[in-house]
mmCIF file with all atom_site columns, C-alpha atoms in Angstrom:
data_model
loop_
_atom_site.group_PDB
_atom_site.id
_atom_site.type_symbol
_atom_site.label_atom_id
_atom_site.label_alt_id
_atom_site.label_comp_id
_atom_site.label_asym_id
_atom_site.label_entity_id
_atom_site.label_seq_id
_atom_site.pdbx_PDB_ins_code
_atom_site.Cartn_x
_atom_site.Cartn_y
_atom_site.Cartn_z
_atom_site.occupancy
_atom_site.B_iso_or_equiv
_atom_site.pdbx_formal_charge
_atom_site.auth_seq_id
_atom_site.auth_comp_id
_atom_site.auth_asym_id
_atom_site.auth_atom_id
_atom_site.pdbx_PDB_model_num
ATOM 1   C CA . MET A 1 1   ? 6.216   20.938 -40.090 1.00 70.00 ? 579 MET A CA 1
ATOM 2   C CA . LEU A 1 2   ? 8.269   20.098 -36.983 1.00 80.00 ? 580 LEU A CA 1
ATOM 3   C CA . ASN A 1 3   ? 8.312   16.862 -37.469 1.00 80.00 ? 581 ASN A CA 1
ATOM 4   C CA . VAL A 1 4   ? 10.050  17.075 -40.824 1.00 91.00 ? 582 VAL A CA 1
ATOM 5   C CA . GLY A 1 5   ? 11.926  20.277 -40.961 1.00 91.00 ? 583 GLY A CA 1
ATOM 6   C CA . ALA A 1 6   ? 13.404  20.325 -37.632 1.00 94.00 ? 584 ALA A CA 1
ATOM 7   C CA . SER A 1 7   ? 14.115  16.663 -37.751 1.00 96.00 ? 585 SER A CA 1
ATOM 8   C CA . GLU A 1 8   ? 16.300  17.101 -40.902 1.00 96.00 ? 586 GLU A CA 1
ATOM 9   C CA . ASN A 1 9   ? 18.134  20.087 -39.495 1.00 96.00 ? 587 ASN A CA 1
ATOM 10  C CA . LEU A 1 10  ? 19.279  17.984 -36.506 1.00 96.00 ? 588 LEU A CA 1
ATOM 11  C CA . ALA A 1 11  ? 20.167  15.252 -38.881 1.00 97.00 ? 589 ALA A CA 1
ATOM 12  C CA . LYS A 1 12  ? 22.577  17.398 -41.064 1.00 97.00 ? 590 LYS A CA 1
ATOM 13  C CA . VAL A 1 13  ? 24.000  19.245 -37.795 1.00 97.00 ? 591 VAL A CA 1
ATOM 14  C CA . ALA A 1 14  ? 24.497  15.610 -35.823 1.00 97.00 ? 592 ALA A CA 1
ATOM 15  C CA . ALA A 1 15  ? 26.198  14.441 -39.194 1.00 97.00 ? 593 ALA A CA 1
ATOM 16  C CA . ALA A 1 16  ? 28.405  17.469 -39.439 1.00 97.00 ? 594 ALA A CA 1
ATOM 17  C CA . VAL A 1 17  ? 29.844  17.103 -35.691 1.00 97.00 ? 595 VAL A CA 1
ATOM 18  C CA . GLY A 1 18  ? 29.873  13.248 -35.586 1.00 95.00 ? 596 GLY A CA 1
ATOM 19  C CA . ALA A 1 19  ? 27.204  13.219 -33.134 1.00 96.00 ? 597 ALA A CA 1
ATOM 20  C CA . PHE A 1 20  ? 24.800  10.126 -32.610 1.00 98.00 ? 598 PHE A CA 1
ATOM 21  C CA . LEU A 1 21  ? 21.074  11.253 -33.512 1.00 98.00 ? 599 LEU A CA 1
ATOM 22  C CA . ILE A 1 22  ? 18.322  8.954  -32.220 1.00 98.00 ? 600 ILE A CA 1
ATOM 23  C CA . TYR A 1 23  ? 14.910  10.417 -33.922 1.00 98.00 ? 601 TYR A CA 1
ATOM 24  C CA . ILE A 1 24  ? 11.835  9.308  -31.797 1.00 98.00 ? 602 ILE A CA 1
ATOM 25  C CA . SER A 1 25  ? 9.009   8.230  -34.120 1.00 98.00 ? 603 SER A CA 1
ATOM 26  C CA . SER A 1 26  ? 5.747   6.347  -33.585 1.00 98.00 ? 604 SER A CA 1
ATOM 27  C CA . ASP A 1 27  ? 4.011   3.078  -33.961 1.00 98.00 ? 605 ASP A CA 1
ATOM 28  C CA . TYR A 1 28  ? 1.439   5.359  -36.128 1.00 97.00 ? 606 TYR A CA 1
ATOM 29  C CA . VAL A 1 29  ? 3.441   5.179  -39.314 1.00 98.00 ? 607 VAL A CA 1
ATOM 30  C CA . PHE A 1 30  ? 1.675   1.743  -39.521 1.00 98.00 ? 608 PHE A CA 1
ATOM 31  C CA . ASP A 1 31  ? -2.094  1.149  -40.289 1.00 97.00 ? 609 ASP A CA 1
ATOM 32  C CA . GLY A 1 32  ? -2.652  -1.714 -37.579 1.00 96.00 ? 610 GLY A CA 1
ATOM 33  C CA . THR A 1 33  ? -4.052  -4.369 -39.849 1.00 96.00 ? 611 THR A CA 1
ATOM 34  C CA . ASN A 1 34  ? -1.479  -6.846 -39.557 1.00 96.00 ? 612 ASN A CA 1
ATOM 35  C CA . PRO A 1 35  ? 0.412   -6.970 -36.087 1.00 97.00 ? 613 PRO A CA 1
ATOM 36  C CA . PRO A 1 36  ? 3.012   -7.080 -34.893 1.00 98.00 ? 614 PRO A CA 1
ATOM 37  C CA . TYR A 1 37  ? 5.381   -4.893 -36.969 1.00 98.00 ? 615 TYR A CA 1
ATOM 38  C CA . LYS A 1 38  ? 9.060   -5.685 -37.231 1.00 98.00 ? 616 LYS A CA 1
ATOM 39  C CA . THR A 1 39  ? 11.321  -2.777 -38.260 1.00 98.00 ? 617 THR A CA 1
ATOM 40  C CA . ASP A 1 40  ? 11.328  -3.817 -41.755 1.00 97.00 ? 618 ASP A CA 1
ATOM 41  C CA . SER A 1 41  ? 7.785   -4.066 -42.221 1.00 98.00 ? 619 SER A CA 1
ATOM 42  C CA . VAL A 1 42  ? 6.289   -1.649 -44.826 1.00 97.00 ? 620 VAL A CA 1
ATOM 43  C CA . PRO A 1 43  ? 4.642   1.740  -43.142 1.00 98.00 ? 621 PRO A CA 1
ATOM 44  C CA . ASN A 1 44  ? 1.132   2.701  -44.171 1.00 97.00 ? 622 ASN A CA 1
ATOM 45  C CA . PRO A 1 45  ? -0.031  5.867  -41.868 1.00 97.00 ? 623 PRO A CA 1
ATOM 46  C CA . LEU A 1 46  ? -3.799  6.524  -41.712 1.00 95.00 ? 624 LEU A CA 1
ATOM 47  C CA . ASN A 1 47  ? -3.379  10.211 -40.304 1.00 95.00 ? 625 ASN A CA 1
ATOM 48  C CA . LEU A 1 48  ? -1.327  13.228 -40.762 1.00 95.00 ? 626 LEU A CA 1
ATOM 49  C CA . TYR A 1 49  ? 0.572   12.731 -37.440 1.00 95.00 ? 627 TYR A CA 1
ATOM 50  C CA . GLY A 1 50  ? 1.779   9.213  -38.632 1.00 96.00 ? 628 GLY A CA 1
ATOM 51  C CA . LYS A 1 51  ? 2.579   10.537 -42.176 1.00 97.00 ? 629 LYS A CA 1
ATOM 52  C CA . THR A 1 52  ? 4.721   13.287 -40.650 1.00 96.00 ? 630 THR A CA 1
ATOM 53  C CA . LYS A 1 53  ? 6.702   11.046 -38.459 1.00 97.00 ? 631 LYS A CA 1
ATOM 54  C CA . LEU A 1 54  ? 7.231   8.817  -41.339 1.00 97.00 ? 632 LEU A CA 1
ATOM 55  C CA . GLU A 1 55  ? 8.604   11.575 -43.342 1.00 97.00 ? 633 GLU A CA 1
ATOM 56  C CA . GLY A 1 56  ? 10.663  12.566 -40.319 1.00 97.00 ? 634 GLY A CA 1
ATOM 57  C CA . GLU A 1 57  ? 12.369  9.146  -40.405 1.00 97.00 ? 635 GLU A CA 1
ATOM 58  C CA . ARG A 1 58  ? 13.007  9.453  -44.112 1.00 97.00 ? 636 ARG A CA 1
ATOM 59  C CA . VAL A 1 59  ? 14.754  12.658 -44.056 1.00 97.00 ? 637 VAL A CA 1
ATOM 60  C CA . VAL A 1 60  ? 16.828  11.712 -40.759 1.00 98.00 ? 638 VAL A CA 1
ATOM 61  C CA . LEU A 1 61  ? 18.140  8.745  -42.602 1.00 97.00 ? 639 LEU A CA 1
ATOM 62  C CA . GLN A 1 62  ? 18.915  10.553 -45.884 1.00 97.00 ? 640 GLN A CA 1
ATOM 63  C CA . ASN A 1 63  ? 20.648  13.343 -44.341 1.00 97.00 ? 641 ASN A CA 1
ATOM 64  C CA . ASN A 1 64  ? 22.824  11.008 -41.614 1.00 97.00 ? 642 ASN A CA 1
ATOM 65  C CA . ASP A 1 65  ? 23.947  7.657  -42.445 1.00 96.00 ? 643 ASP A CA 1
ATOM 66  C CA . GLY A 1 66  ? 24.535  6.877  -38.896 1.00 97.00 ? 644 GLY A CA 1
ATOM 67  C CA . ALA A 1 67  ? 21.446  8.072  -37.014 1.00 98.00 ? 645 ALA A CA 1
ATOM 68  C CA . ALA A 1 68  ? 19.141  5.873  -35.417 1.00 98.00 ? 646 ALA A CA 1
ATOM 69  C CA . VAL A 1 69  ? 14.929  5.977  -35.308 1.00 98.00 ? 647 VAL A CA 1
ATOM 70  C CA . LEU A 1 70  ? 13.456  4.717  -32.564 1.00 98.00 ? 648 LEU A CA 1
ATOM 71  C CA . ARG A 1 71  ? 9.795   4.176  -32.970 1.00 98.00 ? 649 ARG A CA 1
ATOM 72  C CA . VAL A 1 72  ? 7.371   4.034  -29.884 1.00 98.00 ? 650 VAL A CA 1
ATOM 73  C CA . PRO A 1 73  ? 3.910   3.779  -29.037 1.00 98.00 ? 651 PRO A CA 1
ATOM 74  C CA . VAL A 1 74  ? 1.853   6.057  -26.602 1.00 96.00 ? 652 VAL A CA 1
ATOM 75  C CA . LEU A 1 75  ? 3.936   7.341  -23.846 1.00 97.00 ? 653 LEU A CA 1
ATOM 76  C CA . TYR A 1 76  ? 3.303   8.250  -20.337 1.00 97.00 ? 654 TYR A CA 1
ATOM 77  C CA . GLY A 1 77  ? 5.360   9.508  -17.465 1.00 97.00 ? 655 GLY A CA 1
ATOM 78  C CA . ASP A 1 78  ? 5.769   12.469 -14.894 1.00 95.00 ? 656 ASP A CA 1
ATOM 79  C CA . VAL A 1 79  ? 3.950   15.320 -16.251 1.00 95.00 ? 657 VAL A CA 1
ATOM 80  C CA . GLU A 1 80  ? 2.957   18.814 -14.736 1.00 95.00 ? 658 GLU A CA 1
ATOM 81  C CA . LYS A 1 81  ? -0.243  18.634 -15.892 1.00 94.00 ? 659 LYS A CA 1
ATOM 82  C CA . ILE A 1 82  ? -2.353  15.245 -16.599 1.00 93.00 ? 660 ILE A CA 1
ATOM 83  C CA . GLU A 1 83  ? -3.423  16.565 -19.982 1.00 93.00 ? 661 GLU A CA 1
ATOM 84  C CA . GLU A 1 84  ? 0.166   16.545 -21.152 1.00 93.00 ? 662 GLU A CA 1
ATOM 85  C CA . SER A 1 85  ? -0.388  12.497 -22.222 1.00 93.00 ? 663 SER A CA 1
ATOM 86  C CA . ALA A 1 86  ? -2.757  10.479 -24.033 1.00 93.00 ? 664 ALA A CA 1
ATOM 87  C CA . VAL A 1 87  ? -2.727  8.143  -20.906 1.00 96.00 ? 665 VAL A CA 1
ATOM 88  C CA . THR A 1 88  ? -2.409  10.228 -17.665 1.00 95.00 ? 666 THR A CA 1
ATOM 89  C CA . ILE A 1 89  ? -5.243  12.757 -19.275 1.00 95.00 ? 667 ILE A CA 1
ATOM 90  C CA . MET A 1 90  ? -7.680  9.415  -18.512 1.00 96.00 ? 668 MET A CA 1
ATOM 91  C CA . PHE A 1 91  ? -6.926  9.750  -14.612 1.00 96.00 ? 669 PHE A CA 1
ATOM 92  C CA . ASP A 1 92  ? -9.774  12.562 -14.080 1.00 94.00 ? 670 ASP A CA 1
ATOM 93  C CA . LYS A 1 93  ? -12.365 10.177 -15.495 1.00 94.00 ? 671 LYS A CA 1
ATOM 94  C CA . VAL A 1 94  ? -11.344 7.306  -13.401 1.00 96.00 ? 672 VAL A CA 1
ATOM 95  C CA . GLN A 1 95  ? -11.091 9.412  -9.925  1.00 94.00 ? 673 GLN A CA 1
ATOM 96  C CA . HIS A 1 96  ? -14.770 10.966 -10.659 1.00 91.00 ? 674 HIS A CA 1
ATOM 97  C CA . SER A 1 97  ? -16.465 7.597  -9.993  1.00 88.00 ? 675 SER A CA 1
ATOM 98  C CA . ASN A 1 98  ? -19.874 9.767  -9.520  1.00 88.00 ? 676 ASN A CA 1
ATOM 99  C CA . LYS A 1 99  ? -19.861 9.997  -13.271 1.00 89.00 ? 677 LYS A CA 1
ATOM 100 C CA . SER A 1 100 ? -20.372 7.312  -16.017 1.00 94.00 ? 678 SER A CA 1
ATOM 101 C CA . ALA A 1 101 ? -17.580 7.576  -18.494 1.00 94.00 ? 679 ALA A CA 1
ATOM 102 C CA . ASN A 1 102 ? -17.478 5.844  -22.056 1.00 95.00 ? 680 ASN A CA 1
ATOM 103 C CA . MET A 1 103 ? -13.885 4.622  -22.894 1.00 95.00 ? 681 MET A CA 1
ATOM 104 C CA . ASP A 1 104 ? -12.700 3.106  -26.070 1.00 95.00 ? 682 ASP A CA 1
ATOM 105 C CA . HIS A 1 105 ? -12.537 -0.611 -25.907 1.00 96.00 ? 683 HIS A CA 1
ATOM 106 C CA . TRP A 1 106 ? -11.433 -1.118 -29.525 1.00 95.00 ? 684 TRP A CA 1
ATOM 107 C CA . GLN A 1 107 ? -7.864  0.446  -30.269 1.00 95.00 ? 685 GLN A CA 1
ATOM 108 C CA . GLN A 1 108 ? -5.213  -2.068 -28.829 1.00 97.00 ? 686 GLN A CA 1
ATOM 109 C CA . ARG A 1 109 ? -2.370  -0.015 -27.377 1.00 97.00 ? 687 ARG A CA 1
ATOM 110 C CA . PHE A 1 110 ? 0.951   -0.362 -25.562 1.00 98.00 ? 688 PHE A CA 1
ATOM 111 C CA . PRO A 1 111 ? 1.514   2.188  -22.848 1.00 98.00 ? 689 PRO A CA 1
ATOM 112 C CA . THR A 1 112 ? 5.170   2.646  -22.500 1.00 98.00 ? 690 THR A CA 1
ATOM 113 C CA . TYR A 1 113 ? 6.740   4.509  -19.717 1.00 98.00 ? 691 TYR A CA 1
ATOM 114 C CA . VAL A 1 114 ? 9.104   7.419  -20.600 1.00 98.00 ? 692 VAL A CA 1
ATOM 115 C CA . LYS A 1 115 ? 11.701  6.500  -18.175 1.00 98.00 ? 693 LYS A CA 1
ATOM 116 C CA . ASP A 1 116 ? 11.959  3.075  -20.040 1.00 98.00 ? 694 ASP A CA 1
ATOM 117 C CA . VAL A 1 117 ? 12.624  4.576  -23.489 1.00 98.00 ? 695 VAL A CA 1
ATOM 118 C CA . ALA A 1 118 ? 14.888  7.222  -21.745 1.00 98.00 ? 696 ALA A CA 1
ATOM 119 C CA . SER A 1 119 ? 17.038  4.195  -20.816 1.00 98.00 ? 697 SER A CA 1
ATOM 120 C CA . VAL A 1 120 ? 16.726  2.462  -24.105 1.00 98.00 ? 698 VAL A CA 1
ATOM 121 C CA . CYS A 1 121 ? 18.349  5.548  -25.656 1.00 98.00 ? 699 CYS A CA 1
ATOM 122 C CA . LEU A 1 122 ? 21.154  5.602  -23.240 1.00 98.00 ? 700 LEU A CA 1
ATOM 123 C CA . GLN A 1 123 ? 21.805  2.006  -23.912 1.00 98.00 ? 701 GLN A CA 1
ATOM 124 C CA . MET A 1 124 ? 21.642  2.706  -27.561 1.00 98.00 ? 702 MET A CA 1
ATOM 125 C CA . ALA A 1 125 ? 24.067  5.292  -27.225 1.00 98.00 ? 703 ALA A CA 1
ATOM 126 C CA . GLU A 1 126 ? 26.589  3.190  -25.155 1.00 98.00 ? 704 GLU A CA 1
ATOM 127 C CA . LYS A 1 127 ? 26.242  0.478  -27.847 1.00 98.00 ? 705 LYS A CA 1
ATOM 128 C CA . LYS A 1 128 ? 27.061  2.775  -30.429 1.00 97.00 ? 706 LYS A CA 1
ATOM 129 C CA . LEU A 1 129 ? 30.423  3.782  -28.669 1.00 96.00 ? 707 LEU A CA 1
ATOM 130 C CA . GLN A 1 130 ? 31.257  0.236  -28.800 1.00 96.00 ? 708 GLN A CA 1
ATOM 131 C CA . ASP A 1 131 ? 29.781  -0.493 -32.532 1.00 95.00 ? 709 ASP A CA 1
ATOM 132 C CA . PRO A 1 132 ? 29.319  2.099  -35.146 1.00 94.00 ? 710 PRO A CA 1
ATOM 133 C CA . SER A 1 133 ? 27.431  -0.188 -37.122 1.00 95.00 ? 711 SER A CA 1
ATOM 134 C CA . LEU A 1 134 ? 24.392  0.423  -34.936 1.00 97.00 ? 712 LEU A CA 1
ATOM 135 C CA . LYS A 1 135 ? 22.286  2.498  -37.257 1.00 98.00 ? 713 LYS A CA 1
ATOM 136 C CA . GLY A 1 136 ? 18.797  2.559  -38.892 1.00 98.00 ? 714 GLY A CA 1
ATOM 137 C CA . ILE A 1 137 ? 15.321  1.467  -37.434 1.00 98.00 ? 715 ILE A CA 1
ATOM 138 C CA . PHE A 1 138 ? 14.426  0.099  -34.151 1.00 98.00 ? 716 PHE A CA 1
ATOM 139 C CA . HIS A 1 139 ? 11.100  -0.672 -32.155 1.00 98.00 ? 717 HIS A CA 1
ATOM 140 C CA . TRP A 1 140 ? 10.604  -0.372 -28.149 1.00 98.00 ? 718 TRP A CA 1
ATOM 141 C CA . SER A 1 141 ? 7.307   -0.696 -26.437 1.00 98.00 ? 719 SER A CA 1
ATOM 142 C CA . GLY A 1 142 ? 5.823   -1.735 -23.418 1.00 97.00 ? 720 GLY A CA 1
ATOM 143 C CA . ASN A 1 143 ? 4.573   -5.434 -23.498 1.00 96.00 ? 721 ASN A CA 1
ATOM 144 C CA . GLU A 1 144 ? 0.939   -4.884 -21.989 1.00 98.00 ? 722 GLU A CA 1
ATOM 145 C CA . GLN A 1 145 ? -1.515  -5.061 -24.366 1.00 98.00 ? 723 GLN A CA 1
ATOM 146 C CA . MET A 1 146 ? -4.823  -2.703 -23.454 1.00 98.00 ? 724 MET A CA 1
ATOM 147 C CA . THR A 1 147 ? -7.722  -0.699 -24.538 1.00 97.00 ? 725 THR A CA 1
ATOM 148 C CA . LYS A 1 148 ? -8.367  2.732  -23.248 1.00 96.00 ? 726 LYS A CA 1
ATOM 149 C CA . TYR A 1 149 ? -10.968 1.163  -21.218 1.00 97.00 ? 727 TYR A CA 1
ATOM 150 C CA . GLU A 1 150 ? -8.195  -1.443 -19.901 1.00 98.00 ? 728 GLU A CA 1
ATOM 151 C CA . ILE A 1 151 ? -5.871  1.232  -19.204 1.00 98.00 ? 729 ILE A CA 1
ATOM 152 C CA . ALA A 1 152 ? -8.202  3.196  -17.189 1.00 97.00 ? 730 ALA A CA 1
ATOM 153 C CA . CYS A 1 153 ? -9.283  -0.002 -14.852 1.00 97.00 ? 731 CYS A CA 1
ATOM 154 C CA . ALA A 1 154 ? -5.563  -0.728 -14.539 1.00 97.00 ? 732 ALA A CA 1
ATOM 155 C CA . MET A 1 155 ? -5.033  3.208  -13.101 1.00 96.00 ? 733 MET A CA 1
ATOM 156 C CA . ALA A 1 156 ? -8.068  2.576  -10.703 1.00 96.00 ? 734 ALA A CA 1
ATOM 157 C CA . ASP A 1 157 ? -6.640  -0.575 -9.721  1.00 95.00 ? 735 ASP A CA 1
ATOM 158 C CA . ALA A 1 158 ? -3.123  1.008  -9.224  1.00 95.00 ? 736 ALA A CA 1
ATOM 159 C CA . PHE A 1 159 ? -4.558  3.237  -6.750  1.00 94.00 ? 737 PHE A CA 1
ATOM 160 C CA . ASN A 1 160 ? -7.606  1.245  -5.015  1.00 94.00 ? 738 ASN A CA 1
ATOM 161 C CA . LEU A 1 161 ? -9.975  2.986  -6.912  1.00 94.00 ? 739 LEU A CA 1
ATOM 162 C CA . PRO A 1 162 ? -13.464 1.762  -8.136  1.00 94.00 ? 740 PRO A CA 1
ATOM 163 C CA . CYS A 1 163 ? -14.005 1.256  -11.562 1.00 95.00 ? 741 CYS A CA 1
ATOM 164 C CA . SER A 1 164 ? -17.715 0.374  -11.883 1.00 95.00 ? 742 SER A CA 1
ATOM 165 C CA . HIS A 1 165 ? -18.502 3.807  -13.772 1.00 97.00 ? 743 HIS A CA 1
ATOM 166 C CA . LEU A 1 166 ? -16.267 3.269  -16.337 1.00 97.00 ? 744 LEU A CA 1
ATOM 167 C CA . ARG A 1 167 ? -17.988 1.802  -19.410 1.00 97.00 ? 745 ARG A CA 1
ATOM 168 C CA . PRO A 1 168 ? -16.331 0.019  -22.422 1.00 97.00 ? 746 PRO A CA 1
ATOM 169 C CA . ILE A 1 169 ? -17.255 0.775  -25.934 1.00 95.00 ? 747 ILE A CA 1
ATOM 170 C CA . THR A 1 170 ? -16.490 -1.891 -28.424 1.00 94.00 ? 748 THR A CA 1
ATOM 171 C CA . ASP A 1 171 ? -17.651 -0.034 -31.723 1.00 91.00 ? 749 ASP A CA 1
ATOM 172 C CA . GLU A 1 172 ? -14.891 1.403  -33.921 1.00 85.00 ? 750 GLU A CA 1
ATOM 173 C CA . PRO A 1 173 ? -14.990 5.259  -33.449 1.00 82.00 ? 751 PRO A CA 1
ATOM 174 C CA . VAL A 1 174 ? -17.000 7.140  -36.144 1.00 79.00 ? 752 VAL A CA 1
ATOM 175 C CA . GLY A 1 175 ? -15.947 10.543 -37.455 1.00 76.00 ? 753 GLY A CA 1
ATOM 176 C CA . ALA A 1 176 ? -12.787 10.604 -35.475 1.00 77.00 ? 754 ALA A CA 1
ATOM 177 C CA . THR A 1 177 ? -9.172  10.857 -36.748 1.00 84.00 ? 755 THR A CA 1
ATOM 178 C CA . PRO A 1 178 ? -8.534  7.492  -38.216 1.00 90.00 ? 756 PRO A CA 1
ATOM 179 C CA . ARG A 1 179 ? -6.295  5.669  -36.028 1.00 92.00 ? 757 ARG A CA 1
ATOM 180 C CA . PRO A 1 180 ? -4.739  1.760  -36.238 1.00 95.00 ? 758 PRO A CA 1
ATOM 181 C CA . TRP A 1 181 ? -6.432  -0.692 -34.578 1.00 96.00 ? 759 TRP A CA 1
ATOM 182 C CA . ASN A 1 182 ? -3.319  -2.560 -33.262 1.00 97.00 ? 760 ASN A CA 1
ATOM 183 C CA . PRO A 1 183 ? 0.053   -0.935 -34.224 1.00 97.00 ? 761 PRO A CA 1
ATOM 184 C CA . GLN A 1 184 ? 2.115   -3.617 -32.089 1.00 98.00 ? 762 GLN A CA 1
ATOM 185 C CA . LEU A 1 185 ? 5.888   -2.984 -32.503 1.00 98.00 ? 763 LEU A CA 1
ATOM 186 C CA . ASP A 1 186 ? 8.059   -6.146 -32.658 1.00 98.00 ? 764 ASP A CA 1
ATOM 187 C CA . CYS A 1 187 ? 11.316  -5.176 -30.585 1.00 98.00 ? 765 CYS A CA 1
ATOM 188 C CA . SER A 1 188 ? 13.325  -8.264 -31.312 1.00 98.00 ? 766 SER A CA 1
ATOM 189 C CA . ARG A 1 189 ? 16.280  -6.176 -32.753 1.00 98.00 ? 767 ARG A CA 1
ATOM 190 C CA . LEU A 1 190 ? 16.916  -4.389 -29.773 1.00 98.00 ? 768 LEU A CA 1
ATOM 191 C CA . GLU A 1 191 ? 16.202  -7.277 -27.301 1.00 98.00 ? 769 GLU A CA 1
ATOM 192 C CA . ALA A 1 192 ? 18.644  -9.395 -29.464 1.00 97.00 ? 770 ALA A CA 1
ATOM 193 C CA . LEU A 1 193 ? 21.471  -6.721 -28.690 1.00 97.00 ? 771 LEU A CA 1
ATOM 194 C CA . GLY A 1 194 ? 20.392  -7.101 -24.767 1.00 97.00 ? 772 GLY A CA 1
ATOM 195 C CA . ILE A 1 195 ? 18.655  -3.747 -25.021 1.00 98.00 ? 773 ILE A CA 1
ATOM 196 C CA . GLY A 1 196 ? 15.853  -2.881 -23.113 1.00 97.00 ? 774 GLY A CA 1
ATOM 197 C CA . GLN A 1 197 ? 13.831  -1.812 -20.209 1.00 98.00 ? 775 GLN A CA 1
ATOM 198 C CA . ARG A 1 198 ? 9.814   -2.718 -19.111 1.00 98.00 ? 776 ARG A CA 1
ATOM 199 C CA . THR A 1 199 ? 8.307   -1.172 -16.106 1.00 98.00 ? 777 THR A CA 1
ATOM 200 C CA . PRO A 1 200 ? 5.084   -2.716 -15.165 1.00 98.00 ? 778 PRO A CA 1
ATOM 201 C CA . PHE A 1 201 ? 2.278   -0.510 -16.207 1.00 98.00 ? 779 PHE A CA 1
ATOM 202 C CA . ARG A 1 202 ? 0.534   -0.550 -12.508 1.00 97.00 ? 780 ARG A CA 1
ATOM 203 C CA . ALA A 1 203 ? 4.141   0.566  -10.964 1.00 97.00 ? 781 ALA A CA 1
ATOM 204 C CA . GLY A 1 204 ? 5.030   3.272  -13.717 1.00 97.00 ? 782 GLY A CA 1
ATOM 205 C CA . ILE A 1 205 ? 1.463   5.008  -13.900 1.00 97.00 ? 783 ILE A CA 1
ATOM 206 C CA . ARG A 1 206 ? 1.321   5.115  -9.929  1.00 96.00 ? 784 ARG A CA 1
ATOM 207 C CA . GLU A 1 207 ? 4.812   6.378  -9.743  1.00 96.00 ? 785 GLU A CA 1
ATOM 208 C CA . SER A 1 208 ? 3.700   9.127  -12.577 1.00 96.00 ? 786 SER A CA 1
ATOM 209 C CA . LEU A 1 209 ? 0.285   10.116 -11.058 1.00 96.00 ? 787 LEU A CA 1
ATOM 210 C CA . TRP A 1 210 ? 0.476   9.820  -7.402  1.00 94.00 ? 788 TRP A CA 1
ATOM 211 C CA . PRO A 1 211 ? 0.848   13.702 -7.127  1.00 93.00 ? 789 PRO A CA 1
ATOM 212 C CA . PHE A 1 212 ? -2.580  14.135 -9.033  1.00 93.00 ? 790 PHE A CA 1
ATOM 213 C CA . LEU A 1 213 ? -4.752  11.817 -6.632  1.00 92.00 ? 791 LEU A CA 1
ATOM 214 C CA . VAL A 1 214 ? -7.634  13.856 -5.408  1.00 82.00 ? 792 VAL A CA 1
ATOM 215 C CA . GLU A 1 215 ? -7.594  12.056 -2.266  1.00 69.00 ? 793 GLU A CA 1
ATOM 216 C CA . LYS A 1 216 ? -4.101  12.664 -1.365  1.00 57.00 ? 794 LYS A CA 1
ATOM 217 C CA . LYS A 1 217 ? -4.555  16.211 -2.103  1.00 50.00 ? 795 LYS A CA 1
ATOM 218 C CA . TRP A 1 218 ? -7.638  16.315 0.109   1.00 43.00 ? 796 TRP A CA 1
ATOM 219 C CA . GLN A 1 219 ? -5.747  14.482 2.993   1.00 46.00 ? 797 GLN A CA 1
ATOM 220 C CA . GLN A 1 220 ? -2.938  17.083 2.499   1.00 43.00 ? 798 GLN A CA 1
ATOM 221 C CA . THR A 1 221 ? -5.252  19.989 2.607   1.00 44.00 ? 799 THR A CA 1
ATOM 222 C CA . ILE A 1 222 ? -6.848  18.832 5.835   1.00 42.00 ? 800 ILE A CA 1
ATOM 223 C CA . PHE A 1 223 ? -4.124  17.608 7.949   1.00 43.00 ? 801 PHE A CA 1
ATOM 224 C CA . HIS A 1 224 ? -1.663  20.129 7.041   1.00 42.00 ? 802 HIS A CA 1
#
């Protein structure tokens, strides 16, 4: 699997040339039953994705003593198609207010802006130049806790769209791929180093999804 084999190869190459490697992992290495999770909390992934990300962590750290693992939750940001992110894909349901849409209101999520993650990686690399002992496992996450339903409502709010057609479903999903209920990450290790950046969700999602606003496209078609 790419999460394991490719990561192992990159770890070996980076170690051989003395490059600092940051392996991007996931909050899905945890089962979500006892949040928040510290960097030394015991992982217990519930699904194949989480298991392969955890195995990727292990092979990276085994093959590169100076590498870092950065666990992050669900990501969103600039996309070519809104289907690219589990967050941005919801914008279609938000915009089509003529159809009611069921939205999960059970699993807790912490949507995190990719530009913030990029900034954190840069800050980690800069800190590594000053302090070669920076290595091991780190966490970074947005700090706004939301279900899918609340994320969709926040999207609607960011674009002044209605959200009354969105229906919160509070039951645990049945028959779907098992997902952790609340895999909240404790980010105190990076925060103690003065590393971090958090963009408010409404600001980040507006910046990311503005090009996909149907009303804007309609206006462009009419007036241009």
